[in-house]
CSV table of C-alpha atoms in Angstrom, one decimal:
chain,number,residue,atom,x,y,z
A,23,MET,CA,0.0,0.0,0.0
A,24,LYS,CA,1.4,3.4,-1.0
A,25,LYS,CA,2.4,5.7,1.9
A,26,TYR,CA,0.3,8.8,1.2
A,27,LYS,CA,1.3,12.0,3.0
A,28,LEU,CA,-0.9,15.0,3.9
A,29,LEU,CA,0.4,18.4,4.8
A,30,TYR,CA,-2.0,20.6,6.9
A,31,PHE,CA,-1.3,24.3,6.7
A,32,VAL,CA,-3.0,26.5,9.2
A,33,SER,CA,-2.0,29.9,10.6
A,34,GLU,CA,-1.8,29.0,14.3
A,35,ASP,CA,-1.8,25.9,16.4
A,36,GLU,CA,-4.7,27.1,18.6
A,37,TYR,CA,-7.0,27.2,15.5
A,38,PHE,CA,-6.0,23.7,14.6
A,39,ILE,CA,-6.8,22.4,18.2
A,40,THR,CA,-10.1,24.2,18.4
A,41,HIS,CA,-11.4,23.7,14.9
A,42,LYS,CA,-9.6,21.0,12.9
A,43,ILE,CA,-7.9,18.3,15.0
A,44,ASN,CA,-10.9,15.8,14.9
A,45,GLN,CA,-11.1,16.2,11.2
A,46,ALA,CA,-7.4,15.7,10.8
A,47,VAL,CA,-7.4,12.6,13.0
A,48,SER,CA,-10.0,11.0,10.7
A,49,ALA,CA,-7.6,11.6,7.7
A,50,PHE,CA,-5.4,8.9,9.1
A,51,LYS,CA,-7.8,6.4,7.6
A,52,ILE,CA,-6.2,7.4,4.2
A,53,PHE,CA,-2.9,9.0,5.0
A,54,LYS,CA,-0.1,7.1,6.7
A,55,GLU,CA,1.6,10.4,7.7
A,56,ILE,CA,0.2,13.8,8.4
A,57,LYS,CA,2.3,16.9,9.1
A,58,ILE,CA,0.9,20.1,10.7
A,59,ILE,CA,2.7,23.3,9.8
A,60,CYS,CA,1.8,26.6,11.4
A,61,LYS,CA,3.1,29.1,13.9
A,62,PHE,CA,3.2,27.1,17.1
A,63,SER,CA,2.7,28.7,20.5
A,64,LYS,CA,1.7,26.2,23.2
A,65,PHE,CA,-0.1,23.2,21.6
A,66,GLN,CA,2.8,21.6,19.6
A,67,ARG,CA,3.2,18.8,22.3
A,68,ILE,CA,-0.5,18.0,22.3
A,69,ILE,CA,-0.6,17.9,18.5
A,70,LYS,CA,2.4,15.5,18.4
A,71,SER,CA,0.8,13.3,21.0
A,72,SER,CA,-2.2,12.8,18.6
A,73,GLY,CA,0.1,11.2,16.1
A,74,PHE,CA,1.0,14.2,13.9
A,75,LYS,CA,4.4,15.4,12.8
A,76,THR,CA,4.8,19.1,13.2
A,77,LYS,CA,6.9,21.9,11.8
A,78,ASN,CA,7.0,25.5,12.9
A,79,ILE,CA,6.8,28.1,10.2
A,80,ASN,CA,7.6,31.8,10.8
A,81,PHE,CA,4.1,32.9,9.8
A,82,ASN,CA,2.2,36.0,10.8
A,83,ARG,CA,-1.4,36.1,9.6
A,84,ARG,CA,-1.6,39.8,10.2
A,85,SER,CA,1.6,41.0,8.7
A,86,VAL,CA,1.5,43.1,5.5
A,87,SER,CA,5.3,43.5,5.4
A,88,PHE,CA,6.5,42.4,1.9
A,89,LEU,CA,9.9,41.2,3.2
A,90,GLU,CA,8.4,39.3,6.1
A,91,ASN,CA,5.9,37.6,3.8
A,92,ILE,CA,8.5,36.6,1.2
A,93,LYS,CA,10.6,35.0,4.0
A,94,SER,CA,7.5,33.1,5.2
A,95,PHE,CA,6.7,32.1,1.7
A,96,LEU,CA,10.2,30.8,1.0
A,97,ASN,CA,10.1,28.9,4.4
A,98,TYR,CA,6.9,27.2,3.2
A,99,CYS,CA,8.4,26.3,-0.1
A,100,PHE,CA,11.4,24.7,1.6
A,101,ILE,CA,9.1,22.7,3.9
A,102,VAL,CA,7.0,21.4,1.0
A,103,SER,CA,10.0,20.6,-1.2
A,104,ASN,CA,11.5,18.5,1.6
A,105,TYR,CA,8.3,16.8,2.8
A,106,LYS,CA,6.9,16.0,-0.7
A,107,PRO,CA,3.2,15.6,0.4
A,108,ASN,CA,0.6,14.0,-1.9
A,109,VAL,CA,-1.9,16.6,-0.7
A,110,VAL,CA,-1.7,20.0,1.0
A,111,GLN,CA,-4.8,21.2,2.8
A,112,CYS,CA,-4.7,24.8,3.7
A,113,PHE,CA,-7.1,27.0,5.7
A,114,ALA,CA,-7.7,30.8,5.5
A,115,LEU,CA,-6.7,33.2,2.7
A,116,LYS,CA,-3.0,33.8,3.3
A,117,PRO,CA,-2.1,30.1,3.6
A,118,ILE,CA,-4.2,29.4,0.5
A,119,LEU,CA,-2.2,32.0,-1.5
A,120,TYR,CA,1.1,30.6,-0.3
A,121,ALA,CA,0.1,27.1,-1.2
A,122,VAL,CA,-1.3,27.9,-4.7
A,123,VAL,CA,1.6,30.1,-5.7
A,124,ALA,CA,4.3,27.7,-4.4
A,125,ASN,CA,2.7,24.7,-6.1
A,126,PHE,CA,2.8,26.6,-9.4
A,127,PHE,CA,6.5,27.5,-9.2
A,128,LEU,CA,7.6,24.2,-7.7
A,129,LYS,CA,5.9,22.4,-10.6
A,130,SER,CA,4.7,19.8,-8.2
A,131,ASP,CA,2.2,17.1,-8.7
A,132,THR,CA,0.9,17.7,-5.2
A,133,LYS,CA,-2.9,18.4,-5.0
A,134,ILE,CA,-3.9,21.5,-3.1
A,135,ILE,CA,-7.2,21.7,-1.1
A,136,CYS,CA,-8.0,25.3,-0.4
A,137,CYS,CA,-10.5,25.5,2.4
A,138,VAL,CA,-12.0,29.0,2.5
A,139,VAL,CA,-13.1,29.3,6.1
A,140,GLY,CA,-14.5,32.9,5.9
A,141,MET,CA,-13.6,36.2,4.3
A,142,GLY,CA,-15.1,38.4,7.0
A,143,TYR,CA,-12.4,41.1,7.4
A,144,LEU,CA,-11.9,41.7,3.6
A,145,PHE,CA,-15.6,42.2,3.0
A,146,ILE,CA,-16.7,43.8,6.2
A,147,ASN,CA,-14.0,46.5,6.3
A,148,LYS,CA,-14.0,48.7,3.2
A,149,ASN,CA,-10.9,50.8,3.4
A,150,LEU,CA,-7.8,51.3,1.2
A,151,PHE,CA,-5.9,48.4,2.8
A,152,THR,CA,-8.6,45.8,2.3
A,153,THR,CA,-9.3,47.1,-1.2
A,154,ILE,CA,-5.7,46.6,-2.3
A,155,TYR,CA,-5.3,43.3,-0.4
A,156,LYS,CA,-8.5,41.9,-1.9
A,157,SER,CA,-7.6,43.0,-5.4
A,158,LEU,CA,-4.1,41.5,-5.1
A,159,PHE,CA,-5.3,38.3,-3.6
A,160,PHE,CA,-7.8,37.5,-6.4
A,161,PHE,CA,-5.4,38.7,-9.1
A,162,LEU,CA,-2.7,36.3,-8.0
A,163,LEU,CA,-5.2,33.4,-7.6
A,164,LYS,CA,-6.5,34.0,-11.1
A,165,ILE,CA,-2.9,33.7,-12.5
A,166,PHE,CA,-1.7,30.7,-10.4
A,167,VAL,CA,-4.7,28.5,-9.8
A,168,ASN,CA,-4.3,25.4,-12.0
A,169,ASN,CA,-5.9,21.9,-12.4
A,170,LYS,CA,-4.1,20.7,-9.2
A,171,VAL,CA,-6.0,23.2,-7.0
A,172,PHE,CA,-9.3,22.3,-5.5
A,173,PHE,CA,-11.6,24.6,-3.5
A,174,VAL,CA,-13.8,23.8,-0.5
A,175,PHE,CA,-16.2,26.4,0.8
A,176,GLN,CA,-18.3,26.6,4.0
A,177,ASN,CA,-21.2,28.5,2.4
A,178,HIS,CA,-22.5,29.4,-1.0
A,179,ASP,CA,-22.0,33.1,-0.6
A,180,ASP,CA,-18.2,32.7,-0.4
A,181,LEU,CA,-18.3,30.2,-3.3
A,182,ASN,CA,-20.2,32.8,-5.4
A,183,VAL,CA,-17.5,35.4,-4.7
A,184,PHE,CA,-14.8,33.2,-6.1
A,185,LYS,CA,-17.0,32.2,-9.0
A,186,ASN,CA,-17.7,35.8,-9.9
A,187,LYS,CA,-14.0,36.5,-9.8
A,188,LYS,CA,-13.5,33.6,-12.3
A,189,ILE,CA,-11.1,31.8,-9.9
A,190,LEU,CA,-13.0,28.4,-10.1
A,191,LYS,CA,-12.4,27.7,-13.8
A,192,LYS,CA,-10.3,24.5,-13.3
A,193,ASN,CA,-12.1,22.2,-10.9
A,194,ILE,CA,-15.6,21.9,-9.5
A,195,PRO,CA,-15.7,23.4,-6.0
A,196,LYS,CA,-17.4,21.7,-3.0
A,197,ILE,CA,-19.4,22.9,-0.1
A,198,ILE,CA,-18.5,21.3,3.2
A,199,GLN,CA,-20.2,23.2,6.0
A,200,GLY,CA,-17.7,23.8,8.7
A,201,SER,CA,-15.5,21.6,10.9
A,202,GLY,CA,-18.3,19.6,12.5
A,203,VAL,CA,-19.2,19.3,16.1
A,204,CYS,CA,-19.0,16.2,18.4
A,205,ILE,CA,-22.6,15.6,19.2
A,206,LYS,CA,-21.7,13.1,22.0
A,207,SER,CA,-19.7,15.8,23.9
A,208,PHE,CA,-21.9,18.8,23.1
A,209,LYS,CA,-25.3,17.7,24.4
A,210,GLU,CA,-28.1,19.1,26.6
A,211,ASN,CA,-28.1,19.1,30.3
A,212,LYS,CA,-31.6,19.7,31.9
A,213,LYS,CA,-30.2,21.4,35.0
A,214,LYS,CA,-31.4,25.0,35.8
A,215,LYS,CA,-30.2,27.7,33.4
A,216,ILE,CA,-28.1,30.4,35.0
A,217,TYR,CA,-27.5,32.7,32.0
A,218,ASP,CA,-30.1,34.2,29.7
A,219,LEU,CA,-27.6,34.7,26.9
A,220,ILE,CA,-24.2,33.3,26.0
A,221,PHE,CA,-21.8,34.9,23.5
A,222,HIS,CA,-19.3,32.2,22.7
A,223,SER,CA,-16.6,33.6,20.4
A,224,ARG,CA,-13.6,35.8,20.1
A,225,ILE,CA,-14.5,39.3,21.4
A,226,LEU,CA,-14.3,41.3,18.2
A,227,LYS,CA,-16.2,44.2,16.7
A,228,ASP,CA,-16.9,42.1,13.6
A,229,LYS,CA,-18.6,39.4,15.8
A,230,GLY,CA,-21.2,42.0,16.9
A,231,ILE,CA,-20.1,42.6,20.4
A,232,TYR,CA,-21.0,46.3,20.3
A,233,GLU,CA,-24.5,45.5,19.1
A,234,ILE,CA,-25.0,43.1,22.0
A,235,ILE,CA,-24.0,45.8,24.4
A,236,GLU,CA,-26.3,48.3,22.9
A,237,ALA,CA,-29.2,45.8,22.8
A,238,LEU,CA,-28.6,45.1,26.5
A,239,LYS,CA,-28.7,48.8,27.3
A,240,ILE,CA,-32.0,49.2,25.4
A,241,LEU,CA,-33.5,46.4,27.5
A,242,LYS,CA,-32.0,47.7,30.7
A,243,LYS,CA,-33.8,51.0,30.1
A,244,LYS,CA,-37.1,49.0,29.9
A,245,LYS,CA,-36.2,47.4,33.3
A,246,ILE,CA,-35.5,44.1,31.5
A,247,PHE,CA,-32.2,42.7,32.9
A,248,ILE,CA,-30.6,40.0,30.8
A,249,LYS,CA,-27.8,37.9,32.5
A,250,THR,CA,-25.3,37.7,29.7
A,251,LEU,CA,-22.2,35.5,29.7
A,252,VAL,CA,-19.3,36.4,27.4
A,253,LEU,CA,-17.1,33.4,26.9
A,254,GLY,CA,-14.1,34.2,24.8
A,255,ASN,CA,-10.8,36.1,24.6
A,256,ILE,CA,-9.7,39.4,23.3
A,257,ASP,CA,-7.7,38.8,20.1
A,258,ASN,CA,-5.1,41.6,20.0
A,259,LYS,CA,-3.7,40.3,16.7
A,260,ASN,CA,-7.0,41.0,15.0
A,261,ARG,CA,-7.7,44.5,13.6
A,262,SER,CA,-11.3,44.2,14.8
A,263,SER,CA,-10.3,43.6,18.4
A,264,ILE,CA,-11.9,45.6,21.3
A,265,SER,CA,-9.9,47.0,24.1
A,266,GLN,CA,-9.6,45.6,27.6
A,267,GLN,CA,-10.8,49.0,28.9
A,268,GLU,CA,-14.1,48.6,27.0
A,269,LEU,CA,-14.6,45.2,28.4
A,270,ASP,CA,-13.9,46.2,31.9
A,271,LEU,CA,-16.4,49.1,31.6
A,272,TRP,CA,-19.2,46.7,30.5
A,273,ILE,CA,-18.4,44.4,33.4
A,274,LYS,CA,-18.5,47.4,35.8
A,275,GLU,CA,-21.9,48.4,34.4
A,276,ASN,CA,-23.2,44.9,35.0
A,277,LEU,CA,-24.0,44.4,31.4
A,278,ILE,CA,-22.0,41.2,31.0
A,279,ILE,CA,-20.1,38.5,32.9
A,280,TRP,CA,-16.8,37.6,31.3
A,281,LYS,CA,-15.0,34.3,31.5
A,282,PRO,CA,-11.8,34.2,29.4
A,283,LYS,CA,-9.5,31.2,28.5
A,284,VAL,CA,-12.2,28.6,29.2
A,285,GLN,CA,-11.0,25.2,27.9
A,286,ASP,CA,-14.3,23.3,28.3
A,287,VAL,CA,-17.2,25.4,27.1
A,288,VAL,CA,-19.9,22.6,27.4
A,289,PRO,CA,-20.9,23.3,31.1
A,290,TYR,CA,-21.5,27.0,30.3
A,291,LEU,CA,-23.5,26.2,27.2
A,292,GLN,CA,-25.6,23.8,29.2
A,293,LYS,CA,-26.3,26.5,31.8
A,294,SER,CA,-27.5,29.1,29.2
A,295,LYS,CA,-30.9,29.7,27.6
A,296,ILE,CA,-29.9,31.3,24.3
A,297,SER,CA,-26.7,31.5,22.1
A,298,ILE,CA,-26.2,34.9,20.5
A,299,LEU,CA,-23.8,35.9,17.7
A,300,PRO,CA,-24.7,39.1,15.7
A,301,SER,CA,-21.7,38.7,13.5
A,302,TYR,CA,-21.1,40.8,10.3
A,303,ARG,CA,-20.0,37.8,8.3
A,304,GLU,CA,-18.8,34.2,9.0
A,305,GLY,CA,-17.5,31.1,7.2
A,306,LEU,CA,-19.5,28.8,9.4
A,307,PRO,CA,-19.5,29.7,13.1
A,308,LYS,CA,-18.3,26.8,15.2
A,309,GLY,CA,-19.5,28.4,18.4
A,310,LEU,CA,-23.1,28.4,17.1
A,311,LEU,CA,-22.8,24.8,16.1
A,312,GLU,CA,-21.7,23.8,19.6
A,313,ALA,CA,-24.5,25.8,21.1
A,314,ALA,CA,-27.1,24.3,18.8
A,315,SER,CA,-25.8,20.8,19.6
A,316,CYS,CA,-26.4,21.6,23.3
A,317,LYS,CA,-30.0,22.3,22.3
A,318,LEU,CA,-29.8,26.1,22.5
A,319,PRO,CA,-32.0,28.4,20.5
A,320,ILE,CA,-30.0,31.0,18.5
A,321,ILE,CA,-30.2,34.7,17.8
A,322,SER,CA,-27.9,35.7,15.0
A,323,THR,CA,-27.6,37.8,11.9
A,324,ASN,CA,-28.8,37.3,8.3
A,325,VAL,CA,-25.3,37.1,6.9
A,326,PRO,CA,-23.2,34.5,5.2
A,327,GLY,CA,-22.3,31.7,7.6
A,328,CYS,CA,-24.7,32.6,10.3
A,329,LYS,CA,-27.8,32.0,8.3
A,330,GLU,CA,-26.7,28.4,7.6
A,331,VAL,CA,-26.7,27.6,11.3
A,332,CYS,CA,-29.6,29.8,12.4
A,333,ILE,CA,-32.8,29.3,10.4
A,334,ASN,CA,-35.2,32.0,11.1
A,335,ASN,CA,-38.3,30.9,13.1
A,336,PHE,CA,-37.0,27.3,13.0
A,337,ASN,CA,-34.3,27.3,15.6
A,338,GLY,CA,-33.9,30.9,16.3
A,339,PHE,CA,-34.2,34.5,15.0
A,340,LEU,CA,-32.2,36.2,12.3
A,341,VAL,CA,-31.8,40.0,12.6
A,342,PRO,CA,-30.1,42.5,10.2
A,343,PRO,CA,-26.4,43.1,11.0
A,344,LYS,CA,-25.5,46.2,12.9
A,345,ASP,CA,-29.1,46.6,14.2
A,346,PRO,CA,-29.1,46.6,18.1
A,347,LYS,CA,-32.8,47.5,18.2
A,348,SER,CA,-33.8,44.4,16.2
A,349,LEU,CA,-31.5,42.4,18.4
A,350,ALA,CA,-33.1,43.7,21.6
A,351,ARG,CA,-36.6,42.9,20.3
A,352,SER,CA,-35.5,39.3,19.4
A,353,ILE,CA,-34.0,38.8,22.9
A,354,GLU,CA,-37.1,40.1,24.6
A,355,LYS,CA,-39.4,38.0,22.4
A,356,LEU,CA,-37.5,34.8,23.0
A,357,VAL,CA,-35.9,34.9,26.5
A,358,PHE,CA,-39.2,34.6,28.5
A,359,ASN,CA,-41.1,32.3,26.1
A,360,LYS,CA,-40.6,28.8,27.4
A,361,ASN,CA,-42.5,27.1,24.5
A,362,LEU,CA,-40.4,28.9,21.9
A,363,LEU,CA,-37.2,28.2,23.8
A,364,TYR,CA,-38.0,24.5,23.9
A,365,ARG,CA,-39.1,24.3,20.2
A,366,PHE,CA,-36.1,26.3,18.9
A,367,GLY,CA,-33.7,24.3,21.1
A,368,SER,CA,-35.0,21.0,19.9
A,369,ASN,CA,-34.8,22.1,16.3
A,370,SER,CA,-31.2,23.3,16.8
A,371,ARG,CA,-30.1,19.8,18.0
A,372,SER,CA,-31.9,18.1,15.1
A,373,LEU,CA,-30.2,20.4,12.6
A,374,VAL,CA,-26.8,19.6,13.9
A,375,GLU,CA,-27.5,15.8,14.0
A,376,GLN,CA,-28.6,15.9,10.4
A,377,LYS,CA,-26.0,18.2,8.8
A,378,PHE,CA,-23.2,19.3,11.1
A,379,SER,CA,-21.9,16.4,13.2
A,380,THR,CA,-18.1,15.6,13.1
A,381,HIS,CA,-18.9,12.2,11.6
A,382,ILE,CA,-20.8,13.8,8.6
A,383,ILE,CA,-18.2,16.5,7.9
A,384,SER,CA,-15.2,14.1,8.3
A,385,LYS,CA,-16.8,11.7,5.9
A,386,LYS,CA,-17.2,14.4,3.3
A,387,PHE,CA,-13.5,15.3,3.6
A,388,LEU,CA,-12.5,11.7,3.3
A,389,ASN,CA,-14.4,11.5,0.0
A,390,VAL,CA,-12.5,14.6,-1.2
A,391,TYR,CA,-9.2,12.8,-0.4
A,392,TYR,CA,-10.2,9.6,-2.1
A,393,GLU,CA,-11.0,11.7,-5.3
A,394,LEU,CA,-7.6,13.3,-5.3
A,395,ILE,CA,-5.3,10.3,-4.6
């Protein structure tokens, strides 16, 4: 039997641990060897203990320095040339660009699976930087994408962007919705609910945290006090990050309860009534999937990614993005309605079981691998 090798290229090890490790483990059914390359911080030992080979790459997902990116790109080329994988699977826009361009110049027979896991920052923020970056990104892809490059999208909106840019002219793209959620681990607990709302995500402007705060202030003025748990970290490397001072102020005003650096989110989801994520754009939000699997109703926004997990009036409410008044109305309508909470929660769990379980998503990726090798 041929010894197939898979190279996983992600930006940071924390993302691999939180989003991709279960999917990658299932790939051992086909690949005898899997190497993870990324910028490692604290999870390299855990990843190695799961059977993966690892290699650190000097990679900064935020950097716009031409020299720094050239160094990172050459570092990636060196790793690929030495490892000689049968398949490279890359996640996020910059790793995709590195992998596609490198494969072209190396004239390799390696197949490239480009997993587009969201394009939020490029499309939410309309400024000179994002305009130039977006134009350059699509220009380079149009030149270097060849018949060895295959695209996987998490939602149809992102697929249509690439289609309209005429990037998908070589191979038929696939839709595989997210990373999947382990429905055995993320399940309901019928104990008393402590929190009315749970926001389970990085604390970013683009995730709608300001809209949540404004909605809570609107409700507070009406003497409606919503106990809201914010479960996530400030991401200082992200341009959409909020400040610690803002967070401290919201805590002082008794608008939120904040718990950072939580490893096991399940107990907190099980103690919450509603999951909320008024994001501006997503690939497919894993936090909402985990909440839905725990039988939580959802309040989210009618934007790419979110509308795949939250179906309006089926398992939650969809509101327009950047609309705290609509958000407040939806919270008020749902939080005290026991029948609606139960119906939406049950529908959330059914949706995950039918479409988003780890088993279903991993099986779809295994089929992609079989097609390529």
